[in-house]
PDB file of C-alpha atoms in Angstrom:
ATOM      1  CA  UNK A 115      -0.187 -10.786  42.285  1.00 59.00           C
ATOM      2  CA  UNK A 116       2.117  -8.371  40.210  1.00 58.00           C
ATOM      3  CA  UNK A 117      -0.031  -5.398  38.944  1.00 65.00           C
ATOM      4  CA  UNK A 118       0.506  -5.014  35.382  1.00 69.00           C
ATOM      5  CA  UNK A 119       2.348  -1.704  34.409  1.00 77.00           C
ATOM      6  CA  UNK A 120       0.393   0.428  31.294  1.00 83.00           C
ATOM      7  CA  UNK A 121       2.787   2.171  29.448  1.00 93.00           C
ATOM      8  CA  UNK A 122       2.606   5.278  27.348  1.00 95.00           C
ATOM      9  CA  UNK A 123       2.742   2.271  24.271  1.00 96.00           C
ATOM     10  CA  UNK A 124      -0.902   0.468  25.732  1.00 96.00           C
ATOM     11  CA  UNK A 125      -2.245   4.347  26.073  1.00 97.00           C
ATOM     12  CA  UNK A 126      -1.675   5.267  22.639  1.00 98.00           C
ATOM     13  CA  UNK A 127      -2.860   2.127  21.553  1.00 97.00           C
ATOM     14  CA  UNK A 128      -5.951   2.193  23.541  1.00 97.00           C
ATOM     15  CA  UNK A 129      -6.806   5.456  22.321  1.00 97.00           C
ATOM     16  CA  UNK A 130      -7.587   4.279  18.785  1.00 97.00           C
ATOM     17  CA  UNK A 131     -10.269   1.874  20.368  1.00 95.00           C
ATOM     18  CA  UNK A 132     -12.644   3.908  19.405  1.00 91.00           C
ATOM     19  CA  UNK A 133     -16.193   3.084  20.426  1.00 90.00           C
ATOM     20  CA  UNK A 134     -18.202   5.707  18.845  1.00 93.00           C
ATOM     21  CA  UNK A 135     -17.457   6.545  14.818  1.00 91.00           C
ATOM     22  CA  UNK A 136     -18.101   9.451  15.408  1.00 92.00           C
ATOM     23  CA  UNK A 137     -15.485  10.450  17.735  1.00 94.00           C
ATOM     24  CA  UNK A 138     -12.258   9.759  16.372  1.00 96.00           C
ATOM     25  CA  UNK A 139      -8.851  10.317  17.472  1.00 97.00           C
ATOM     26  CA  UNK A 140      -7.526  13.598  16.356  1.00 97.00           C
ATOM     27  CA  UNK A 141      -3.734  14.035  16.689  1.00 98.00           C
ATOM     28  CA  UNK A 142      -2.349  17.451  15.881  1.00 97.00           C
ATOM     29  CA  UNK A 143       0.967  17.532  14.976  1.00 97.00           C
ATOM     30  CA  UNK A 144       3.802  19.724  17.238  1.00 98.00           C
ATOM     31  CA  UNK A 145       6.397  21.128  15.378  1.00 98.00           C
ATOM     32  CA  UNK A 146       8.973  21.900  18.532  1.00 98.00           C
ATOM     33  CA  UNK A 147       8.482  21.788  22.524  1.00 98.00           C
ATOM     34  CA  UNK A 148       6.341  25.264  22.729  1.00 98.00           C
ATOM     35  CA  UNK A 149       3.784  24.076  20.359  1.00 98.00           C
ATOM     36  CA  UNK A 150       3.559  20.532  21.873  1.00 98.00           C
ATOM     37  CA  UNK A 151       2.908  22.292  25.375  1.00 98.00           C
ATOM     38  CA  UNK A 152       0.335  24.139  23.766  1.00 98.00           C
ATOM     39  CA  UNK A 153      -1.673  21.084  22.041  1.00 98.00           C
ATOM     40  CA  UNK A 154      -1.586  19.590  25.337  1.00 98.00           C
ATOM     41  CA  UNK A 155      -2.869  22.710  27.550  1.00 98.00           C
ATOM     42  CA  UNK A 156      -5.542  22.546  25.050  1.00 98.00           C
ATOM     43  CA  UNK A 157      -6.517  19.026  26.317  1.00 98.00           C
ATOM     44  CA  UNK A 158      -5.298  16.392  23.675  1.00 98.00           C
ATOM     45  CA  UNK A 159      -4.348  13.242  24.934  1.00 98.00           C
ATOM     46  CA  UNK A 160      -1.924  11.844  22.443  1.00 98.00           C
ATOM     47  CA  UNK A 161       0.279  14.072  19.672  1.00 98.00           C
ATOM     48  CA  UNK A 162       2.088  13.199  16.272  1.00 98.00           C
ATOM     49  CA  UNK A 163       4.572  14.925  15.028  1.00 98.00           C
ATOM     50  CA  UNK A 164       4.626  16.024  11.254  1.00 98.00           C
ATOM     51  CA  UNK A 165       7.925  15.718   9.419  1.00 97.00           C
ATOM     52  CA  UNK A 166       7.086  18.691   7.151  1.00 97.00           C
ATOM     53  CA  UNK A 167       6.515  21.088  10.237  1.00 97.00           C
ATOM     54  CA  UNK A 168       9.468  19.969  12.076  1.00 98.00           C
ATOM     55  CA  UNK A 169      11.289  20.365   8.773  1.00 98.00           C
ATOM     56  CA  UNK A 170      10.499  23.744   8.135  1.00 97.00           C
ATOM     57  CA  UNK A 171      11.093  24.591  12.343  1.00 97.00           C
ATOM     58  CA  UNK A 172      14.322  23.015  11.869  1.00 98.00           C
ATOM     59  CA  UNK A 173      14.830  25.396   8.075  1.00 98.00           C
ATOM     60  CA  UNK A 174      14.398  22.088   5.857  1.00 98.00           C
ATOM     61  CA  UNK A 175      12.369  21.346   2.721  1.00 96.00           C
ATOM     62  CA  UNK A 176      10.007  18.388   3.697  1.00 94.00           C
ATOM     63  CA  UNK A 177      12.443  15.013   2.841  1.00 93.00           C
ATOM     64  CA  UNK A 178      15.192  17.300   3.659  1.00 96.00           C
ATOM     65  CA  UNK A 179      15.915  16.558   7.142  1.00 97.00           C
ATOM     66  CA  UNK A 180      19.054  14.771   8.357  1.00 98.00           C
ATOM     67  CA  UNK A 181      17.789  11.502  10.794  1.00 98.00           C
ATOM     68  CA  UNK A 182      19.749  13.152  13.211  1.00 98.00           C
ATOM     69  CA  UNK A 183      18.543  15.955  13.265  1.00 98.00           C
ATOM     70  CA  UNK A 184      14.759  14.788  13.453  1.00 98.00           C
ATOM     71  CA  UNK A 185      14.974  12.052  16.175  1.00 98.00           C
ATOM     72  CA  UNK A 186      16.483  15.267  17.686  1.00 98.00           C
ATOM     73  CA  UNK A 187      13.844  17.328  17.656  1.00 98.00           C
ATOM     74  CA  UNK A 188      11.098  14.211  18.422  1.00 98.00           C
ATOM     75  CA  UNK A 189      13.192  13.767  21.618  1.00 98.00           C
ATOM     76  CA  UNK A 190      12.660  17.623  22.235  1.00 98.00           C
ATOM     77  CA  UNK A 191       9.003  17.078  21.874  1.00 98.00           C
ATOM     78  CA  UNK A 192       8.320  14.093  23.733  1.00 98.00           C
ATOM     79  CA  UNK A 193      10.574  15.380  26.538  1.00 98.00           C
ATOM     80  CA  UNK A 194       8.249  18.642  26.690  1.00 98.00           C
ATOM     81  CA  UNK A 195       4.788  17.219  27.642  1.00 98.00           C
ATOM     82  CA  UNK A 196       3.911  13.862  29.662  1.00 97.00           C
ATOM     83  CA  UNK A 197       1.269  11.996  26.701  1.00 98.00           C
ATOM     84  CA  UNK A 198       2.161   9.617  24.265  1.00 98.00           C
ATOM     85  CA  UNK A 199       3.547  10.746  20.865  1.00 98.00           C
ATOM     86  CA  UNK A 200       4.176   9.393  17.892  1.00 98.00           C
ATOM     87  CA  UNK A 201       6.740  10.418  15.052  1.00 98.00           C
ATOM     88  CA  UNK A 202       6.640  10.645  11.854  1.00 98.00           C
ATOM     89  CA  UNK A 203      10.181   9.291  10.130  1.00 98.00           C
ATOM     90  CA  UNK A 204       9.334   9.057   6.732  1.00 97.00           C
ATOM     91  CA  UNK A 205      10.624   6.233   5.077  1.00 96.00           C
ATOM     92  CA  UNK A 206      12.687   5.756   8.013  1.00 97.00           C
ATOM     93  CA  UNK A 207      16.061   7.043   6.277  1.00 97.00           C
ATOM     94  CA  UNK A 208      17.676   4.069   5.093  1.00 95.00           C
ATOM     95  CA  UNK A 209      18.328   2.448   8.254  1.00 97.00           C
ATOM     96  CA  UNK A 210      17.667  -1.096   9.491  1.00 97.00           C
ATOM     97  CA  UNK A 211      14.840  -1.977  11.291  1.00 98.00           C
ATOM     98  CA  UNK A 212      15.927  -2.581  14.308  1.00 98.00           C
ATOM     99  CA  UNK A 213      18.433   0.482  14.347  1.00 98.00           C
ATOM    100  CA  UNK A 214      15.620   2.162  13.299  1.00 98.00           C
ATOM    101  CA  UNK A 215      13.568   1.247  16.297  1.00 98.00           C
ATOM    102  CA  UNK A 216      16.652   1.636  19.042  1.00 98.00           C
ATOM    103  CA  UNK A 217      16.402   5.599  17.729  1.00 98.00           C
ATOM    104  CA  UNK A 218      12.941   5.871  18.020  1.00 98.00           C
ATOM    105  CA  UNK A 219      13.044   4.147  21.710  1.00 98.00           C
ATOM    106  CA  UNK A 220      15.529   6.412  22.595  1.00 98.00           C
ATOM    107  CA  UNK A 221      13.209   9.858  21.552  1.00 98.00           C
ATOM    108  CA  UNK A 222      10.601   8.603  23.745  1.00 98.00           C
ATOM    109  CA  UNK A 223       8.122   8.187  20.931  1.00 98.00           C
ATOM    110  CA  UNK A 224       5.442   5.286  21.436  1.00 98.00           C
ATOM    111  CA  UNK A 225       4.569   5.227  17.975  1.00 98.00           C
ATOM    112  CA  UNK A 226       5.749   6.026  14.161  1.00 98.00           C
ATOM    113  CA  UNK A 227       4.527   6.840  10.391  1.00 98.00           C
ATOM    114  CA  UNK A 228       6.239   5.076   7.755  1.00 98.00           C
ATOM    115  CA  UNK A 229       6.194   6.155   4.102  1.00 98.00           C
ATOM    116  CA  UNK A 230       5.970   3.522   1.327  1.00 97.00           C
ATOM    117  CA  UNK A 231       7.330   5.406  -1.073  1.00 95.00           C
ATOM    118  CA  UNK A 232      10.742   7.231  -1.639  1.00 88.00           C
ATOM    119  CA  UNK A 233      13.109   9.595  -3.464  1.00 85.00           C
ATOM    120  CA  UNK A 234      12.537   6.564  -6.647  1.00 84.00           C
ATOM    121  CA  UNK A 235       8.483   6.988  -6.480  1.00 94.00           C
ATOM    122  CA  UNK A 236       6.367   4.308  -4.485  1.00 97.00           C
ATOM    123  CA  UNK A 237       8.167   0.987  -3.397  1.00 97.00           C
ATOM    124  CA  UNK A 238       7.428  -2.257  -4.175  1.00 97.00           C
ATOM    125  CA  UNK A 239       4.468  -3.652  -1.637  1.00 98.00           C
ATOM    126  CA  UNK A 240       5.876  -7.104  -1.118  1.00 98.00           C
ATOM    127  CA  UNK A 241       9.053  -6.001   0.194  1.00 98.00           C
ATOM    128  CA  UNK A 242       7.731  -2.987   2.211  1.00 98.00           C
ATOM    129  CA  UNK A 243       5.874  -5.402   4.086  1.00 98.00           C
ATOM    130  CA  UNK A 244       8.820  -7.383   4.695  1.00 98.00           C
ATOM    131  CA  UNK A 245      10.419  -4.424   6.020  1.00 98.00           C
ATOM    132  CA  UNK A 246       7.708  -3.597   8.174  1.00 98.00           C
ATOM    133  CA  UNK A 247       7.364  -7.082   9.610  1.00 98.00           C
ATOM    134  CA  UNK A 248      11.229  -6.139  10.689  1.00 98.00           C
ATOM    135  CA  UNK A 249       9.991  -3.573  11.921  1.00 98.00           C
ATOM    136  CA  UNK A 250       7.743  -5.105  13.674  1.00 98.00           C
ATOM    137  CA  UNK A 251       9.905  -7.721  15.352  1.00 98.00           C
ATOM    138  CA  UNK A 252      12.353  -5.540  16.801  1.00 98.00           C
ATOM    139  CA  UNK A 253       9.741  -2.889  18.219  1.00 98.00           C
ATOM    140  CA  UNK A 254       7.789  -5.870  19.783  1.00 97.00           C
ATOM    141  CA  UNK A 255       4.545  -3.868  21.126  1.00 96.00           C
ATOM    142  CA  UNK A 256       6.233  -1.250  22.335  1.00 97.00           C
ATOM    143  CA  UNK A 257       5.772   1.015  19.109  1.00 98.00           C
ATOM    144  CA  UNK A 258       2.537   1.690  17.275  1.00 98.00           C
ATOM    145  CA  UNK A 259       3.066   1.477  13.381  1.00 98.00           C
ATOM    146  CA  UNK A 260       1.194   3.659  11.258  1.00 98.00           C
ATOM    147  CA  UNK A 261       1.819   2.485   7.270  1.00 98.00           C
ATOM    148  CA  UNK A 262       1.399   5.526   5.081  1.00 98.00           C
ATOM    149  CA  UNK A 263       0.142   4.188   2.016  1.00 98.00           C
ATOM    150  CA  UNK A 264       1.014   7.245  -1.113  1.00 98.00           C
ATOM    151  CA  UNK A 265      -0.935   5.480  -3.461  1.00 98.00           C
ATOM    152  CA  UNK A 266      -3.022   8.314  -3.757  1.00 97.00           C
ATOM    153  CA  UNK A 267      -0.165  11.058  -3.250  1.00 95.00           C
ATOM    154  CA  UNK A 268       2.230   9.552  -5.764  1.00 96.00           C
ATOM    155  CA  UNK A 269      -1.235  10.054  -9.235  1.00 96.00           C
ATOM    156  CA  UNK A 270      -2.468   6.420  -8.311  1.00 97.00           C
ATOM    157  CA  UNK A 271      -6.189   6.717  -8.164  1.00 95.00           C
ATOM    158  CA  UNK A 272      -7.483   3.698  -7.909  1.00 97.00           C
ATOM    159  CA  UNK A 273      -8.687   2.677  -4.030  1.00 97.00           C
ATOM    160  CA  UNK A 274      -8.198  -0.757  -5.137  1.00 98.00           C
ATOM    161  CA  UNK A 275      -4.381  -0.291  -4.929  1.00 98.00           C
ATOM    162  CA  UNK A 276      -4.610   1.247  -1.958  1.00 98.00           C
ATOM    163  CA  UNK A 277      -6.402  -1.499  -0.281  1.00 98.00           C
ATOM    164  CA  UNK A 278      -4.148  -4.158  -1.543  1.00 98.00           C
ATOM    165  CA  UNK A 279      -1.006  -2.346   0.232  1.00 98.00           C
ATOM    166  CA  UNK A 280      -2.623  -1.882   3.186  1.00 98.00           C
ATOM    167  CA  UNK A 281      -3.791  -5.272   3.507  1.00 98.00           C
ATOM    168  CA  UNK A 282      -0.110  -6.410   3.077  1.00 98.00           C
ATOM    169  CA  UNK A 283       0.863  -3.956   5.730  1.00 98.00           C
ATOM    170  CA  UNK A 284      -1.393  -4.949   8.141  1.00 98.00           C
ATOM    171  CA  UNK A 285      -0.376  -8.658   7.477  1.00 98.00           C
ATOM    172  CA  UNK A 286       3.051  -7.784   8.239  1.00 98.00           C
ATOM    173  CA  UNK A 287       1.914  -6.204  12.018  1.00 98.00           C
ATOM    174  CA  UNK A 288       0.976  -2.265  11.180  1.00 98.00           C
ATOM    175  CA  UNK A 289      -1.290  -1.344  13.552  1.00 98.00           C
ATOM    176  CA  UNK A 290      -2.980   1.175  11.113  1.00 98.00           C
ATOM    177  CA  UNK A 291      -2.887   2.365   7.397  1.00 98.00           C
ATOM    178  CA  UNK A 292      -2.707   5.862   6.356  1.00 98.00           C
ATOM    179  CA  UNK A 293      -3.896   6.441   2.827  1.00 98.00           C
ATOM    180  CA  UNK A 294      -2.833  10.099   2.678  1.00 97.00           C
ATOM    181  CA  UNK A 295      -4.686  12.123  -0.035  1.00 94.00           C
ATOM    182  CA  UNK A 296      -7.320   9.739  -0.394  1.00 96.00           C
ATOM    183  CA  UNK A 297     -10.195  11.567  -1.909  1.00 93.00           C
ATOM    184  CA  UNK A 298     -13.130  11.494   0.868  1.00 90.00           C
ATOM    185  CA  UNK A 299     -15.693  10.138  -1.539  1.00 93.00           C
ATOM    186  CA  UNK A 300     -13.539   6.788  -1.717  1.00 96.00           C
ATOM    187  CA  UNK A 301     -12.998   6.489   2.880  1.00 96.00           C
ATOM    188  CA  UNK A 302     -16.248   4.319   3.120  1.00 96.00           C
ATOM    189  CA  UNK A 303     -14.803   1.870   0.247  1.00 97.00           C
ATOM    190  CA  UNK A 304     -11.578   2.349   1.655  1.00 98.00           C
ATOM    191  CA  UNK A 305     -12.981   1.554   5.228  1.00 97.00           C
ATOM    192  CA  UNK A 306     -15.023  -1.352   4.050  1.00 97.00           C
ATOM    193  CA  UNK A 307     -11.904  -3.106   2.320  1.00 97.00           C
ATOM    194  CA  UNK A 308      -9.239  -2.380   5.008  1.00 97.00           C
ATOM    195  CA  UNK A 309      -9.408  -4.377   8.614  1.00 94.00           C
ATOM    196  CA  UNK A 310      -8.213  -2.233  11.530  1.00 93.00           C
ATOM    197  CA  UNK A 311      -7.627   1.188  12.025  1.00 97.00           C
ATOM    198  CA  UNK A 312      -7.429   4.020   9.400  1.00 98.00           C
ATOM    199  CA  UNK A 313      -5.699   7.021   9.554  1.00 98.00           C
ATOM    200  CA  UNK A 314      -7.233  10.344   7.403  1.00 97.00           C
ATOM    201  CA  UNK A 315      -5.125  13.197   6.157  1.00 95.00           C
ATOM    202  CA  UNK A 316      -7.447  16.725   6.852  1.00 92.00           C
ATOM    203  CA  UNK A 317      -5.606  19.592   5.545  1.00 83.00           C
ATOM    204  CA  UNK A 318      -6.038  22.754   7.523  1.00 78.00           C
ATOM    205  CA  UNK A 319      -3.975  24.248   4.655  1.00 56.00           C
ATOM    206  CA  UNK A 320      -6.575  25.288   2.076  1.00 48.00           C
ATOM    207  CA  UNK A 321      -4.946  22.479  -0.758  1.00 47.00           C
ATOM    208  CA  UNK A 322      -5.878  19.237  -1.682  1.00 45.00           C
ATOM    209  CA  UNK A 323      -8.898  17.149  -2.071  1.00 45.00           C
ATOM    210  CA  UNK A 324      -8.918  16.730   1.757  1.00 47.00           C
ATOM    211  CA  UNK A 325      -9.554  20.273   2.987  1.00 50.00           C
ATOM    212  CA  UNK A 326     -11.303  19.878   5.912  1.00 55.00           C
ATOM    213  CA  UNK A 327     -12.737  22.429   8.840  1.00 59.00           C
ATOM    214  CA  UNK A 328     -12.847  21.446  11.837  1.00 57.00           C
ATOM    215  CA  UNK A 329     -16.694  20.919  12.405  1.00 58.00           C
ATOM    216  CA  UNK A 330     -16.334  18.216   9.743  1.00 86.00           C
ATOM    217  CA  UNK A 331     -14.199  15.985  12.063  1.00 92.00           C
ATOM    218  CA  UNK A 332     -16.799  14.309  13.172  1.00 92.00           C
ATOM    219  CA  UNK A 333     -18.003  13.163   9.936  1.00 92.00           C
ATOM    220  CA  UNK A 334     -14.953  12.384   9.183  1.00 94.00           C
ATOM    221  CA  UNK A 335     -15.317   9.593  11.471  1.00 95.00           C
ATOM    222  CA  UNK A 336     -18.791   8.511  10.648  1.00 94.00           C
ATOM    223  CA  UNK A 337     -17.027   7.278   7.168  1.00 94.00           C
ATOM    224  CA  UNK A 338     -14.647   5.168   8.093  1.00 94.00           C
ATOM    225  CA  UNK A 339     -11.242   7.840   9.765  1.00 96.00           C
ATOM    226  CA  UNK A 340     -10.419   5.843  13.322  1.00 97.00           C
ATOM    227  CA  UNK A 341      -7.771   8.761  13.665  1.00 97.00           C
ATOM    228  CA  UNK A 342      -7.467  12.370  12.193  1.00 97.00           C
ATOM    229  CA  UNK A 343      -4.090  13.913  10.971  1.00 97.00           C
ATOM    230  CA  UNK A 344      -3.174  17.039   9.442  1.00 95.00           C
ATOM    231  CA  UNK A 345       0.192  16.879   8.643  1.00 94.00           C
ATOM    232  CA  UNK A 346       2.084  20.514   8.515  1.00 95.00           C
ATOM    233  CA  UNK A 347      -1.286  21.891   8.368  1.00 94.00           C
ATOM    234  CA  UNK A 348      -1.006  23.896  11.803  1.00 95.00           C
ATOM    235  CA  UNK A 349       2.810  24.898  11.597  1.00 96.00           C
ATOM    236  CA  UNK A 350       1.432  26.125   8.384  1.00 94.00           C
ATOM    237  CA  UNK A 351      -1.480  28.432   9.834  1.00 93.00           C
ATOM    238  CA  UNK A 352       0.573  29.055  12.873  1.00 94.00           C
ATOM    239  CA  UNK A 353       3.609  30.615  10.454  1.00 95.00           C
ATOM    240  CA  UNK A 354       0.847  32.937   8.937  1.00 93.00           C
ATOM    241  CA  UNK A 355      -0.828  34.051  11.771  1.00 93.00           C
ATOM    242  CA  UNK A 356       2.798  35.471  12.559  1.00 95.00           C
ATOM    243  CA  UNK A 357       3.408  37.170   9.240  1.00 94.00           C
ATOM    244  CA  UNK A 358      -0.150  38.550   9.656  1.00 93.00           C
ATOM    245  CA  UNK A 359       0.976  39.833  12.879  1.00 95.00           C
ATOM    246  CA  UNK A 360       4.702  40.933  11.803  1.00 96.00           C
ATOM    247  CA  UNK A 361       3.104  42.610   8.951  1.00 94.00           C
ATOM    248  CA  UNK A 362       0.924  44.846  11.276  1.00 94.00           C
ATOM    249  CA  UNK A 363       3.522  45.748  13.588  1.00 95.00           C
ATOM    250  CA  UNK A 364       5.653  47.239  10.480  1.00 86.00           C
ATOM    251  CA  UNK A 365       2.353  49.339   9.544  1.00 75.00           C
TER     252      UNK A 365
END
């Protein structure tokens, strides 16, 4: 009998089987090879990289980055450390789905984030989905989807909205929803309306309606977050520990 071979893909996948609520994933997000190698020496299984960190590594304004540029740098990361990661390619610059994929494949990543909303404000659901069903077809199961949902980002407050999109998306074959900025008072109606896996924005940062410190993971996961993000949040802290420490060596 032929063993079956696990890829990096099944891994990453696995990983958001989560068994407990109140253990959920937490992916930190590497912003170049060093700080990859670092998450990993510090025992994480599975990374996701942040467009806004690898922006500003790269000298971008988040949105800013060429596609070149950034399936550059998530093939620097990937290539650095030997766990899955996943990329985030905003709204996946214009490209077609399955050219879109074929880059991705290429980085090494075993998973993506994909933005529903664009330079023109949020997009229209129905044919988001489509996309994503596109999506979908070419990447087979050999990418993990994660559908950002800016419902919440781009002033629309209702959960409602939120739920409706992510039911679409999930429809169409994401394998989880990311409702970034949802208010945490709204993740258990969020998590009661949405089927599968739920991704939750904790900012690190200080900002937003989502600050979160560490200890609160946990609970995090309790209400309804299958996997924890935090977006630029540790380039962020990382880039003032070093003007803390450039400041003192000028003293």
């Amino acid at each position: 009998m032929t063993k079956a071979v696990v890829t990096k893909a099944d891994t990453f996948r696995a990983l958001h089987r989560r068994p407990d609520p109140a253990d959920p994933l937490i992916l930190p997000g590497p912003w170049d090879a060093a700080s990859a190698r670092a998450l990993v020496d510090a025992g994480f299984p599975a990374l996701a990289t942040p467009s806004a960190g690898v922006a500003a590594s790269l000298g971008y304004e988040d949105g800013e980055t060429p596609a070149d540029e950034m399936f550059a740098a998530v093939a620097r990361i990937v290539r650095a450390v030997d766990v899955p990661v996943s990329a985030d390619v905003e709204d996946g610059y214009g490209l077609p789905p399955k050219e879109l994929v074929e880059r991705l494949l290429e980085t090494g990543a075993v998973g993506c984030n994909l933005e529903d909303s664009g330079q023109g404000g949020l997009k229209d659901p129905h044919a988001h989905a489509e996309w994503l069903a596109e999506v979908r077809a070419a990447a087979g199961d050999r990418l993990f989807i994660n559908a950002r949902v800016d419902t919440f980002v781009r002033g629309v407050k209702d959960p409602e909205r939120a739920i409706e999109r992510a039911a679409l998306y999930i429809a169409a074959g994401a394998d989880c929803v990311y409702p970034i900025d949802a208010p945490l008072d709204v993740l258990p109606l969020l998590r009661a309306g949405i089927e599968g896996p739920i991704n939750v924005f904790a900012r690190l940062d200080g900002e937003g309606p989502s600050k979160t410190e560490p200890t609160e993971l946990a609970e995090l996961g309790r209400q309804g977050a299958t996997r924890i993000t935090f977006g630029p949040g540790l380039q962020r802290r990382a880039t003032h520990a070093l003007r803390d420490i450039a400041a003192a060596l000028k003293k």
